[in-house]
JSON list of C-alpha atoms and ligand atoms in Angstrom, two decimals:
[
{"chain": "C", "resi": 268, "resn": "UNK", "atom": "CA", "xyz": [87.91, 89.56, 132.94]},
{"chain": "C", "resi": 269, "resn": "UNK", "atom": "CA", "xyz": [85.18, 91.34, 131.92]},
{"chain": "C", "resi": 270, "resn": "UNK", "atom": "CA", "xyz": [84.54, 91.15, 127.92]},
{"chain": "C", "resi": 271, "resn": "UNK", "atom": "CA", "xyz": [84.22, 94.04, 125.94]},
{"chain": "C", "resi": 272, "resn": "UNK", "atom": "CA", "xyz": [81.47, 95.05, 123.36]},
{"chain": "C", "resi": 273, "resn": "UNK", "atom": "CA", "xyz": [81.71, 97.29, 121.10]},
{"chain": "C", "resi": 274, "resn": "UNK", "atom": "CA", "xyz": [78.46, 98.79, 120.01]},
{"chain": "C", "resi": 275, "resn": "UNK", "atom": "CA", "xyz": [77.71, 100.78, 116.74]},
{"chain": "C", "resi": 276, "resn": "UNK", "atom": "CA", "xyz": [74.07, 101.65, 116.84]},
{"chain": "C", "resi": 277, "resn": "UNK", "atom": "CA", "xyz": [72.32, 105.22, 115.26]},
{"chain": "C", "resi": 278, "resn": "UNK", "atom": "CA", "xyz": [69.35, 104.61, 117.49]},
{"chain": "C", "resi": 279, "resn": "UNK", "atom": "CA", "xyz": [70.18, 106.53, 120.50]},
{"chain": "C", "resi": 280, "resn": "UNK", "atom": "CA", "xyz": [67.19, 104.07, 123.07]},
{"chain": "C", "resi": 281, "resn": "UNK", "atom": "CA", "xyz": [67.95, 100.69, 121.41]},
{"chain": "C", "resi": 282, "resn": "UNK", "atom": "CA", "xyz": [71.86, 101.44, 122.26]},
{"chain": "C", "resi": 283, "resn": "UNK", "atom": "CA", "xyz": [70.69, 102.26, 125.17]},
{"chain": "C", "resi": 284, "resn": "UNK", "atom": "CA", "xyz": [68.43, 99.21, 126.45]},
{"chain": "C", "resi": 285, "resn": "UNK", "atom": "CA", "xyz": [71.64, 97.23, 125.39]},
{"chain": "C", "resi": 286, "resn": "UNK", "atom": "CA", "xyz": [74.19, 98.51, 127.00]},
{"chain": "C", "resi": 287, "resn": "UNK", "atom": "CA", "xyz": [72.13, 98.35, 130.36]},
{"chain": "C", "resi": 288, "resn": "UNK", "atom": "CA", "xyz": [71.10, 94.94, 129.84]},
{"chain": "C", "resi": 289, "resn": "UNK", "atom": "CA", "xyz": [74.48, 94.25, 129.06]},
{"chain": "C", "resi": 290, "resn": "UNK", "atom": "CA", "xyz": [76.33, 96.24, 131.61]},
{"chain": "C", "resi": 291, "resn": "UNK", "atom": "CA", "xyz": [73.65, 94.17, 134.06]},
{"chain": "C", "resi": 292, "resn": "UNK", "atom": "CA", "xyz": [75.67, 90.78, 132.66]},
{"chain": "C", "resi": 293, "resn": "UNK", "atom": "CA", "xyz": [78.97, 92.29, 133.70]},
{"chain": "C", "resi": 294, "resn": "UNK", "atom": "CA", "xyz": [79.89, 93.36, 129.86]},
{"chain": "C", "resi": 295, "resn": "UNK", "atom": "CA", "xyz": [82.01, 96.87, 129.71]},
{"chain": "C", "resi": 296, "resn": "UNK", "atom": "CA", "xyz": [80.56, 98.75, 126.41]},
{"chain": "C", "resi": 297, "resn": "UNK", "atom": "CA", "xyz": [81.48, 100.79, 124.58]},
{"chain": "C", "resi": 298, "resn": "UNK", "atom": "CA", "xyz": [78.44, 102.59, 122.32]},
{"chain": "C", "resi": 299, "resn": "UNK", "atom": "CA", "xyz": [79.29, 103.88, 119.09]},
{"chain": "C", "resi": 300, "resn": "UNK", "atom": "CA", "xyz": [76.41, 105.97, 117.24]},
{"chain": "C", "resi": 301, "resn": "UNK", "atom": "CA", "xyz": [77.81, 105.49, 113.12]},
{"chain": "C", "resi": 302, "resn": "UNK", "atom": "CA", "xyz": [80.20, 103.35, 111.00]},
{"chain": "C", "resi": 303, "resn": "UNK", "atom": "CA", "xyz": [83.30, 105.47, 111.15]},
{"chain": "C", "resi": 304, "resn": "UNK", "atom": "CA", "xyz": [83.30, 105.97, 114.91]},
{"chain": "C", "resi": 305, "resn": "UNK", "atom": "CA", "xyz": [82.65, 102.34, 115.18]},
{"chain": "C", "resi": 306, "resn": "UNK", "atom": "CA", "xyz": [85.83, 101.69, 113.11]},
{"chain": "C", "resi": 307, "resn": "UNK", "atom": "CA", "xyz": [87.93, 104.07, 114.72]},
{"chain": "C", "resi": 308, "resn": "UNK", "atom": "CA", "xyz": [87.30, 102.30, 118.63]},
{"chain": "C", "resi": 309, "resn": "UNK", "atom": "CA", "xyz": [88.27, 99.61, 117.19]},
{"chain": "C", "resi": 310, "resn": "UNK", "atom": "CA", "xyz": [91.96, 100.26, 117.56]},
{"chain": "C", "resi": 311, "resn": "UNK", "atom": "CA", "xyz": [91.44, 99.09, 121.47]},
{"chain": "C", "resi": 312, "resn": "UNK", "atom": "CA", "xyz": [90.43, 95.64, 122.15]},
{"chain": "C", "resi": 313, "resn": "UNK", "atom": "CA", "xyz": [87.14, 94.15, 121.77]},
{"chain": "C", "resi": 314, "resn": "UNK", "atom": "CA", "xyz": [85.87, 90.25, 122.55]},
{"chain": "C", "resi": 315, "resn": "UNK", "atom": "CA", "xyz": [82.82, 91.29, 120.32]},
{"chain": "C", "resi": 316, "resn": "UNK", "atom": "CA", "xyz": [81.08, 93.64, 117.93]},
{"chain": "C", "resi": 317, "resn": "UNK", "atom": "CA", "xyz": [77.16, 93.84, 117.53]},
{"chain": "C", "resi": 318, "resn": "UNK", "atom": "CA", "xyz": [76.47, 95.62, 114.46]},
{"chain": "C", "resi": 319, "resn": "UNK", "atom": "CA", "xyz": [73.73, 97.69, 113.49]},
{"chain": "C", "resi": 320, "resn": "UNK", "atom": "CA", "xyz": [72.83, 96.52, 109.52]},
{"chain": "C", "resi": 321, "resn": "UNK", "atom": "CA", "xyz": [71.51, 100.02, 109.05]},
{"chain": "C", "resi": 322, "resn": "UNK", "atom": "CA", "xyz": [73.81, 102.76, 109.90]},
{"chain": "C", "resi": 323, "resn": "UNK", "atom": "CA", "xyz": [73.56, 106.41, 108.50]},
{"chain": "C", "resi": 324, "resn": "UNK", "atom": "CA", "xyz": [77.38, 106.40, 106.95]},
{"chain": "C", "resi": 325, "resn": "UNK", "atom": "CA", "xyz": [77.89, 103.04, 106.28]},
{"chain": "C", "resi": 326, "resn": "UNK", "atom": "CA", "xyz": [75.94, 99.63, 105.25]},
{"chain": "C", "resi": 327, "resn": "UNK", "atom": "CA", "xyz": [76.71, 98.07, 108.24]},
{"chain": "C", "resi": 328, "resn": "UNK", "atom": "CA", "xyz": [77.45, 94.33, 105.63]},
{"chain": "C", "resi": 329, "resn": "UNK", "atom": "CA", "xyz": [80.33, 96.71, 104.31]},
{"chain": "C", "resi": 330, "resn": "UNK", "atom": "CA", "xyz": [81.40, 98.16, 107.60]},
{"chain": "C", "resi": 331, "resn": "UNK", "atom": "CA", "xyz": [81.30, 94.54, 108.62]},
{"chain": "C", "resi": 332, "resn": "UNK", "atom": "CA", "xyz": [84.07, 93.51, 105.83]},
{"chain": "C", "resi": 333, "resn": "UNK", "atom": "CA", "xyz": [86.33, 96.20, 107.45]},
{"chain": "C", "resi": 334, "resn": "UNK", "atom": "CA", "xyz": [85.92, 95.01, 110.35]},
{"chain": "C", "resi": 335, "resn": "UNK", "atom": "CA", "xyz": [86.93, 91.87, 109.00]},
{"chain": "C", "resi": 336, "resn": "UNK", "atom": "CA", "xyz": [90.24, 93.41, 107.38]},
{"chain": "C", "resi": 337, "resn": "UNK", "atom": "CA", "xyz": [92.19, 94.49, 110.22]},
{"chain": "C", "resi": 338, "resn": "UNK", "atom": "CA", "xyz": [90.43, 92.85, 113.22]},
{"chain": "C", "resi": 339, "resn": "UNK", "atom": "CA", "xyz": [89.02, 88.93, 114.15]},
{"chain": "C", "resi": 340, "resn": "UNK", "atom": "CA", "xyz": [86.82, 89.65, 117.34]},
{"chain": "C", "resi": 341, "resn": "UNK", "atom": "CA", "xyz": [83.08, 88.41, 116.61]},
{"chain": "C", "resi": 342, "resn": "UNK", "atom": "CA", "xyz": [80.65, 89.69, 114.90]},
{"chain": "C", "resi": 343, "resn": "UNK", "atom": "CA", "xyz": [76.60, 89.93, 116.15]},
{"chain": "C", "resi": 344, "resn": "UNK", "atom": "CA", "xyz": [74.42, 91.90, 113.90]},
{"chain": "C", "resi": 345, "resn": "UNK", "atom": "CA", "xyz": [71.55, 93.66, 114.47]},
{"chain": "C", "resi": 346, "resn": "UNK", "atom": "CA", "xyz": [68.41, 93.74, 111.52]},
{"chain": "C", "resi": 347, "resn": "UNK", "atom": "CA", "xyz": [65.88, 95.63, 111.20]},
{"chain": "C", "resi": 348, "resn": "UNK", "atom": "CA", "xyz": [63.68, 92.91, 108.64]},
{"chain": "C", "resi": 349, "resn": "UNK", "atom": "CA", "xyz": [63.80, 89.47, 108.80]},
{"chain": "C", "resi": 350, "resn": "UNK", "atom": "CA", "xyz": [64.45, 89.89, 105.15]},
{"chain": "C", "resi": 351, "resn": "UNK", "atom": "CA", "xyz": [68.07, 91.20, 105.26]},
{"chain": "C", "resi": 352, "resn": "UNK", "atom": "CA", "xyz": [68.62, 87.57, 107.59]},
{"chain": "C", "resi": 353, "resn": "UNK", "atom": "CA", "xyz": [69.11, 86.62, 103.97]},
{"chain": "C", "resi": 354, "resn": "UNK", "atom": "CA", "xyz": [71.63, 88.42, 102.95]},
{"chain": "C", "resi": 355, "resn": "UNK", "atom": "CA", "xyz": [73.35, 88.07, 106.12]},
{"chain": "C", "resi": 356, "resn": "UNK", "atom": "CA", "xyz": [73.49, 84.19, 106.02]},
{"chain": "C", "resi": 357, "resn": "UNK", "atom": "CA", "xyz": [73.09, 84.10, 102.32]},
{"chain": "C", "resi": 358, "resn": "UNK", "atom": "CA", "xyz": [76.13, 86.13, 101.65]},
{"chain": "C", "resi": 359, "resn": "UNK", "atom": "CA", "xyz": [78.25, 84.34, 103.62]},
{"chain": "C", "resi": 360, "resn": "UNK", "atom": "CA", "xyz": [79.92, 86.92, 104.98]},
{"chain": "C", "resi": 361, "resn": "UNK", "atom": "CA", "xyz": [80.97, 84.67, 107.91]},
{"chain": "C", "resi": 362, "resn": "UNK", "atom": "CA", "xyz": [79.25, 86.74, 110.75]},
{"chain": "C", "resi": 363, "resn": "UNK", "atom": "CA", "xyz": [78.72, 84.92, 114.25]},
{"chain": "C", "resi": 364, "resn": "UNK", "atom": "CA", "xyz": [74.75, 85.21, 114.59]},
{"chain": "C", "resi": 365, "resn": "UNK", "atom": "CA", "xyz": [72.29, 88.12, 114.20]},
{"chain": "C", "resi": 366, "resn": "UNK", "atom": "CA", "xyz": [69.42, 89.35, 115.97]},
{"chain": "C", "resi": 367, "resn": "UNK", "atom": "CA", "xyz": [65.61, 90.72, 114.09]},
{"chain": "C", "resi": 368, "resn": "UNK", "atom": "CA", "xyz": [65.02, 93.96, 115.68]},
{"chain": "C", "resi": 369, "resn": "UNK", "atom": "CA", "xyz": [62.60, 93.81, 118.05]},
{"chain": "C", "resi": 370, "resn": "UNK", "atom": "CA", "xyz": [64.67, 91.95, 120.14]},
{"chain": "C", "resi": 371, "resn": "UNK", "atom": "CA", "xyz": [64.20, 91.74, 124.29]},
{"chain": "C", "resi": 372, "resn": "UNK", "atom": "CA", "xyz": [67.86, 92.88, 125.36]},
{"chain": "C", "resi": 373, "resn": "UNK", "atom": "CA", "xyz": [68.28, 89.00, 127.55]},
{"chain": "C", "resi": 374, "resn": "UNK", "atom": "CA", "xyz": [67.65, 87.37, 124.37]},
{"chain": "C", "resi": 375, "resn": "UNK", "atom": "CA", "xyz": [70.77, 90.29, 123.05]},
{"chain": "C", "resi": 376, "resn": "UNK", "atom": "CA", "xyz": [72.79, 89.15, 126.14]},
{"chain": "C", "resi": 377, "resn": "UNK", "atom": "CA", "xyz": [71.87, 85.03, 125.70]},
{"chain": "C", "resi": 378, "resn": "UNK", "atom": "CA", "xyz": [73.02, 85.21, 122.47]},
{"chain": "C", "resi": 379, "resn": "UNK", "atom": "CA", "xyz": [76.44, 87.25, 123.01]},
{"chain": "C", "resi": 380, "resn": "UNK", "atom": "CA", "xyz": [77.52, 84.39, 125.85]},
{"chain": "C", "resi": 381, "resn": "UNK", "atom": "CA", "xyz": [77.14, 81.44, 123.57]},
{"chain": "C", "resi": 382, "resn": "UNK", "atom": "CA", "xyz": [79.12, 83.36, 120.80]},
{"chain": "C", "resi": 383, "resn": "UNK", "atom": "CA", "xyz": [81.82, 84.29, 123.78]},
{"chain": "C", "resi": 384, "resn": "UNK", "atom": "CA", "xyz": [82.19, 80.92, 124.99]},
{"chain": "C", "resi": 385, "resn": "UNK", "atom": "CA", "xyz": [82.30, 79.28, 121.30]},
{"chain": "C", "resi": 386, "resn": "UNK", "atom": "CA", "xyz": [84.90, 81.31, 120.48]},
{"chain": "C", "resi": 387, "resn": "UNK", "atom": "CA", "xyz": [86.51, 82.00, 123.82]},
{"chain": "C", "resi": 388, "resn": "UNK", "atom": "CA", "xyz": [86.29, 78.48, 125.03]},
{"chain": "C", "resi": 389, "resn": "UNK", "atom": "CA", "xyz": [88.85, 76.95, 128.01]},
{"chain": "C", "resi": 390, "resn": "UNK", "atom": "CA", "xyz": [91.98, 75.58, 126.98]},
{"chain": "C", "resi": 391, "resn": "UNK", "atom": "CA", "xyz": [93.01, 72.65, 125.78]},
{"chain": "C", "resi": 392, "resn": "UNK", "atom": "CA", "xyz": [89.31, 71.26, 124.42]},
{"chain": "C", "resi": 393, "resn": "UNK", "atom": "CA", "xyz": [89.45, 72.19, 120.78]},
{"chain": "C", "resi": 394, "resn": "UNK", "atom": "CA", "xyz": [91.05, 70.12, 118.23]},
{"chain": "C", "resi": 395, "resn": "UNK", "atom": "CA", "xyz": [93.08, 71.81, 116.41]},
{"chain": "C", "resi": 396, "resn": "UNK", "atom": "CA", "xyz": [95.47, 73.19, 118.74]},
{"chain": "C", "resi": 397, "resn": "UNK", "atom": "CA", "xyz": [98.90, 71.93, 117.67]},
{"chain": "C", "resi": 398, "resn": "UNK", "atom": "CA", "xyz": [99.21, 68.28, 116.92]},
{"chain": "C", "resi": 399, "resn": "UNK", "atom": "CA", "xyz": [99.56, 65.39, 119.03]},
{"chain": "C", "resi": 400, "resn": "UNK", "atom": "CA", "xyz": [99.74, 64.72, 122.97]},
{"chain": "C", "resi": 401, "resn": "UNK", "atom": "CA", "xyz": [101.12, 67.97, 123.53]},
{"chain": "C", "resi": 402, "resn": "UNK", "atom": "CA", "xyz": [98.55, 69.93, 122.02]},
{"chain": "C", "resi": 403, "resn": "UNK", "atom": "CA", "xyz": [96.40, 69.00, 125.46]},
{"chain": "C", "resi": 404, "resn": "UNK", "atom": "CA", "xyz": [98.23, 70.75, 127.77]},
{"chain": "C", "resi": 405, "resn": "UNK", "atom": "CA", "xyz": [98.98, 73.70, 126.38]},
{"chain": "C", "resi": 406, "resn": "UNK", "atom": "CA", "xyz": [97.06, 77.08, 127.06]},
{"chain": "C", "resi": 407, "resn": "UNK", "atom": "CA", "xyz": [96.20, 78.12, 123.35]},
{"chain": "C", "resi": 408, "resn": "UNK", "atom": "CA", "xyz": [92.86, 77.00, 121.63]},
{"chain": "C", "resi": 409, "resn": "UNK", "atom": "CA", "xyz": [93.25, 77.39, 117.89]},
{"chain": "C", "resi": 410, "resn": "UNK", "atom": "CA", "xyz": [89.85, 78.15, 116.06]},
{"chain": "C", "resi": 411, "resn": "UNK", "atom": "CA", "xyz": [90.83, 77.90, 112.56]},
{"chain": "C", "resi": 412, "resn": "UNK", "atom": "CA", "xyz": [87.67, 79.20, 111.45]},
{"chain": "C", "resi": 413, "resn": "UNK", "atom": "CA", "xyz": [87.36, 82.46, 112.68]},
{"chain": "C", "resi": 414, "resn": "UNK", "atom": "CA", "xyz": [91.54, 82.74, 112.78]},
{"chain": "C", "resi": 415, "resn": "UNK", "atom": "CA", "xyz": [91.60, 83.37, 116.41]},
{"chain": "C", "resi": 416, "resn": "UNK", "atom": "CA", "xyz": [93.76, 81.74, 119.15]},
{"chain": "C", "resi": 417, "resn": "UNK", "atom": "CA", "xyz": [92.46, 81.78, 122.95]},
{"chain": "C", "resi": 418, "resn": "UNK", "atom": "CA", "xyz": [95.36, 81.75, 124.86]},
{"chain": "C", "resi": 419, "resn": "UNK", "atom": "CA", "xyz": [94.32, 81.03, 128.88]},
{"chain": "C", "resi": 420, "resn": "UNK", "atom": "CA", "xyz": [90.93, 81.35, 128.16]},
{"chain": "C", "resi": 421, "resn": "UNK", "atom": "CA", "xyz": [91.56, 84.63, 126.49]},
{"chain": "C", "resi": 422, "resn": "UNK", "atom": "CA", "xyz": [90.84, 85.75, 123.22]},
{"chain": "C", "resi": 423, "resn": "UNK", "atom": "CA", "xyz": [93.91, 87.16, 121.45]},
{"chain": "C", "resi": 424, "resn": "UNK", "atom": "CA", "xyz": [93.36, 90.20, 119.22]},
{"chain": "C", "resi": 425, "resn": "UNK", "atom": "CA", "xyz": [95.94, 89.15, 116.42]},
{"chain": "C", "resi": 426, "resn": "UNK", "atom": "CA", "xyz": [96.82, 90.60, 113.37]},
{"chain": "C", "resi": 427, "resn": "UNK", "atom": "CA", "xyz": [96.68, 88.28, 110.51]},
{"chain": "C", "resi": 428, "resn": "UNK", "atom": "CA", "xyz": [100.62, 87.56, 110.42]},
{"chain": "C", "resi": 429, "resn": "UNK", "atom": "CA", "xyz": [100.87, 87.38, 113.73]},
{"chain": "C", "resi": 430, "resn": "UNK", "atom": "CA", "xyz": [97.74, 84.73, 114.19]},
{"chain": "C", "resi": 431, "resn": "UNK", "atom": "CA", "xyz": [99.97, 82.73, 111.41]},
{"chain": "C", "resi": 432, "resn": "UNK", "atom": "CA", "xyz": [102.87, 82.60, 112.92]},
{"chain": "C", "resi": 433, "resn": "UNK", "atom": "CA", "xyz": [101.14, 81.68, 116.25]},
{"chain": "C", "resi": 434, "resn": "UNK", "atom": "CA", "xyz": [99.78, 78.81, 114.59]},
{"chain": "C", "resi": 435, "resn": "UNK", "atom": "CA", "xyz": [103.04, 77.58, 112.62]},
{"chain": "C", "resi": 436, "resn": "UNK", "atom": "CA", "xyz": [104.85, 77.97, 116.22]},
{"chain": "C", "resi": 437, "resn": "UNK", "atom": "CA", "xyz": [101.63, 76.03, 117.73]},
{"chain": "C", "resi": 438, "resn": "UNK", "atom": "CA", "xyz": [101.96, 73.11, 115.59]},
{"chain": "C", "resi": 439, "resn": "UNK", "atom": "CA", "xyz": [105.56, 71.87, 117.26]},
{"chain": "C", "resi": 440, "resn": "UNK", "atom": "CA", "xyz": [106.25, 73.44, 121.08]},
{"chain": "C", "resi": 441, "resn": "UNK", "atom": "CA", "xyz": [109.73, 72.99, 121.42]},
{"chain": "C", "resi": 442, "resn": "UNK", "atom": "CA", "xyz": [110.89, 72.67, 117.62]},
{"chain": "C", "resi": 443, "resn": "UNK", "atom": "CA", "xyz": [113.11, 76.21, 116.36]},
{"chain": "C", "resi": 444, "resn": "UNK", "atom": "CA", "xyz": [112.12, 77.41, 113.22]},
{"chain": "C", "resi": 445, "resn": "UNK", "atom": "CA", "xyz": [114.59, 80.21, 111.01]},
{"chain": "C", "resi": 446, "resn": "UNK", "atom": "CA", "xyz": [113.41, 83.54, 110.25]},
{"chain": "C", "resi": 447, "resn": "UNK", "atom": "CA", "xyz": [113.37, 82.08, 106.92]},
{"chain": "C", "resi": 448, "resn": "UNK", "atom": "CA", "xyz": [111.46, 79.03, 108.09]},
{"chain": "C", "resi": 449, "resn": "UNK", "atom": "CA", "xyz": [108.70, 81.07, 109.66]},
{"chain": "C", "resi": 450, "resn": "UNK", "atom": "CA", "xyz": [108.94, 83.67, 106.61]},
{"chain": "C", "resi": 451, "resn": "UNK", "atom": "CA", "xyz": [108.07, 80.51, 103.89]},
{"chain": "C", "resi": 452, "resn": "UNK", "atom": "CA", "xyz": [104.87, 79.01, 106.25]},
{"chain": "C", "resi": 453, "resn": "UNK", "atom": "CA", "xyz": [103.55, 82.02, 107.46]},
{"chain": "C", "resi": 454, "resn": "UNK", "atom": "CA", "xyz": [103.80, 84.71, 104.89]},
{"chain": "C", "resi": 455, "resn": "UNK", "atom": "CA", "xyz": [101.32, 84.45, 101.63]},
{"chain": "C", "resi": 456, "resn": "UNK", "atom": "CA", "xyz": [104.47, 86.16, 99.61]},
{"chain": "C", "resi": 457, "resn": "UNK", "atom": "CA", "xyz": [107.76, 85.69, 101.05]},
{"chain": "C", "resi": 458, "resn": "UNK", "atom": "CA", "xyz": [109.03, 88.67, 99.15]},
{"chain": "C", "resi": 459, "resn": "UNK", "atom": "CA", "xyz": [110.40, 91.52, 99.71]},
{"chain": "C", "resi": 460, "resn": "UNK", "atom": "CA", "xyz": [109.62, 90.64, 103.71]},
{"chain": "C", "resi": 461, "resn": "UNK", "atom": "CA", "xyz": [112.97, 90.52, 105.42]},
{"chain": "C", "resi": 462, "resn": "UNK", "atom": "CA", "xyz": [114.60, 89.19, 108.43]},
{"chain": "C", "resi": 463, "resn": "UNK", "atom": "CA", "xyz": [113.32, 92.13, 110.86]},
{"chain": "C", "resi": 464, "resn": "UNK", "atom": "CA", "xyz": [109.68, 91.83, 109.71]},
{"chain": "C", "resi": 465, "resn": "UNK", "atom": "CA", "xyz": [109.17, 88.34, 110.99]},
{"chain": "C", "resi": 466, "resn": "UNK", "atom": "CA", "xyz": [111.23, 89.57, 114.54]},
{"chain": "C", "resi": 467, "resn": "UNK", "atom": "CA", "xyz": [108.62, 92.55, 114.85]},
{"chain": "C", "resi": 468, "resn": "UNK", "atom": "CA", "xyz": [105.80, 90.92, 113.70]},
{"chain": "C", "resi": 469, "resn": "UNK", "atom": "CA", "xyz": [107.42, 87.89, 116.75]},
{"chain": "C", "resi": 470, "resn": "UNK", "atom": "CA", "xyz": [107.57, 90.69, 118.95]},
{"chain": "C", "resi": 471, "resn": "UNK", "atom": "CA", "xyz": [104.28, 92.37, 119.07]},
{"chain": "C", "resi": 472, "resn": "UNK", "atom": "CA", "xyz": [103.35, 88.78, 119.18]},
{"chain": "C", "resi": 473, "resn": "UNK", "atom": "CA", "xyz": [105.46, 88.06, 122.65]},
{"chain": "C", "resi": 474, "resn": "UNK", "atom": "CA", "xyz": [103.54, 91.65, 123.56]},
{"chain": "C", "resi": 475, "resn": "UNK", "atom": "CA", "xyz": [100.01, 90.71, 123.39]},
{"chain": "C", "resi": 476, "resn": "UNK", "atom": "CA", "xyz": [101.05, 87.21, 124.85]},
{"chain": "C", "resi": 477, "resn": "UNK", "atom": "CA", "xyz": [102.36, 89.01, 127.81]},
{"chain": "C", "resi": 478, "resn": "UNK", "atom": "CA", "xyz": [99.62, 90.92, 128.08]},
{"chain": "C", "resi": 479, "resn": "UNK", "atom": "CA", "xyz": [97.81, 88.02, 129.31]},
{"chain": "C", "resi": 480, "resn": "UNK", "atom": "CA", "xyz": [100.62, 85.85, 131.13]},
{"chain": "C", "resi": 481, "resn": "UNK", "atom": "CA", "xyz": [103.31, 88.40, 132.27]},
{"chain": "C", "resi": 482, "resn": "UNK", "atom": "CA", "xyz": [104.67, 85.54, 133.93]},
{"chain": "C", "resi": 483, "resn": "UNK", "atom": "CA", "xyz": [104.87, 83.10, 130.94]},
{"chain": "C", "resi": 484, "resn": "UNK", "atom": "CA", "xyz": [107.39, 83.79, 127.92]},
{"chain": "C", "resi": 485, "resn": "UNK", "atom": "CA", "xyz": [105.90, 81.64, 125.54]},
{"chain": "C", "resi": 486, "resn": "UNK", "atom": "CA", "xyz": [108.02, 82.07, 122.22]},
{"chain": "C", "resi": 487, "resn": "UNK", "atom": "CA", "xyz": [111.76, 81.54, 123.01]},
{"chain": "C", "resi": 488, "resn": "UNK", "atom": "CA", "xyz": [114.71, 83.03, 121.18]},
{"chain": "C", "resi": 489, "resn": "UNK", "atom": "CA", "xyz": [117.51, 80.64, 119.69]},
{"chain": "C", "resi": 490, "resn": "UNK", "atom": "CA", "xyz": [120.45, 82.91, 119.49]},
{"chain": "C", "resi": 491, "resn": "UNK", "atom": "CA", "xyz": [121.10, 82.70, 115.53]},
{"chain": "C", "resi": 492, "resn": "UNK", "atom": "CA", "xyz": [118.85, 80.00, 115.03]},
{"chain": "C", "resi": 493, "resn": "UNK", "atom": "CA", "xyz": [115.04, 81.41, 115.07]},
{"chain": "C", "resi": 494, "resn": "UNK", "atom": "CA", "xyz": [112.54, 81.06, 117.11]},
{"chain": "C", "resi": 495, "resn": "UNK", "atom": "CA", "xyz": [109.85, 78.31, 118.75]},
{"chain": "C", "resi": 496, "resn": "UNK", "atom": "CA", "xyz": [106.67, 77.81, 121.72]},
{"chain": "C", "resi": 497, "resn": "UNK", "atom": "CA", "xyz": [107.88, 76.93, 124.59]},
{"chain": "C", "resi": 498, "resn": "UNK", "atom": "CA", "xyz": [108.21, 73.23, 124.93]},
{"chain": "C", "resi": 499, "resn": "UNK", "atom": "CA", "xyz": [107.35, 72.33, 128.58]},
{"chain": "C", "resi": 500, "resn": "UNK", "atom": "CA", "xyz": [104.14, 73.93, 129.67]},
{"chain": "R", "resi": 672, "resn": "LIG", "atom": "CA1", "xyz": [69.69, 101.79, 112.47]}
]
């Protein structure tokens, strides 16, 4: 599957160069010239965003925070001044990498590939995926630092509670958890959340898992009891 890259950069000449270089490498690109357009574009799933720090409508750092509120995808910053790097790093925004303009499109493509390798590693060789020996056999790779989960080599675009729910289920494949238990483990404040909240998130999570592997039913419903992750993989 070709990685989808969102490019948010207001200078058409630079954007053209990037798109050309990345498409040559087999990436699928979409270019947005403003931050607002970029945010709207993120309704679609992307594997990575390239984000110019100097945008006309919203500062790149603010935009990054907006993106992070909703999405977990890796972000690579483009900065015009070397001094901005200090902010990128110093603010510990959690960006995945940055390049300073002017940069060679080939270098950018290489950095992007490195990030994608890092965040979408082949299944089963990362620490933290599940527990015990069963983890080695699972097609999931959990990256807690990035709140990201890769499934059969495809990075899942998960909302916050989908990520947490799946993380809880991954702890022990086959273990049945009631909706109350799932809510207790995955929600900060179980508060007014209802059973059907869990059901709704499980439903959307399943849809995302099926997009990757339609023939596999990763989450098992136990009628009247709750849910578990499929035990045998
Ligand atoms: Ca700019």
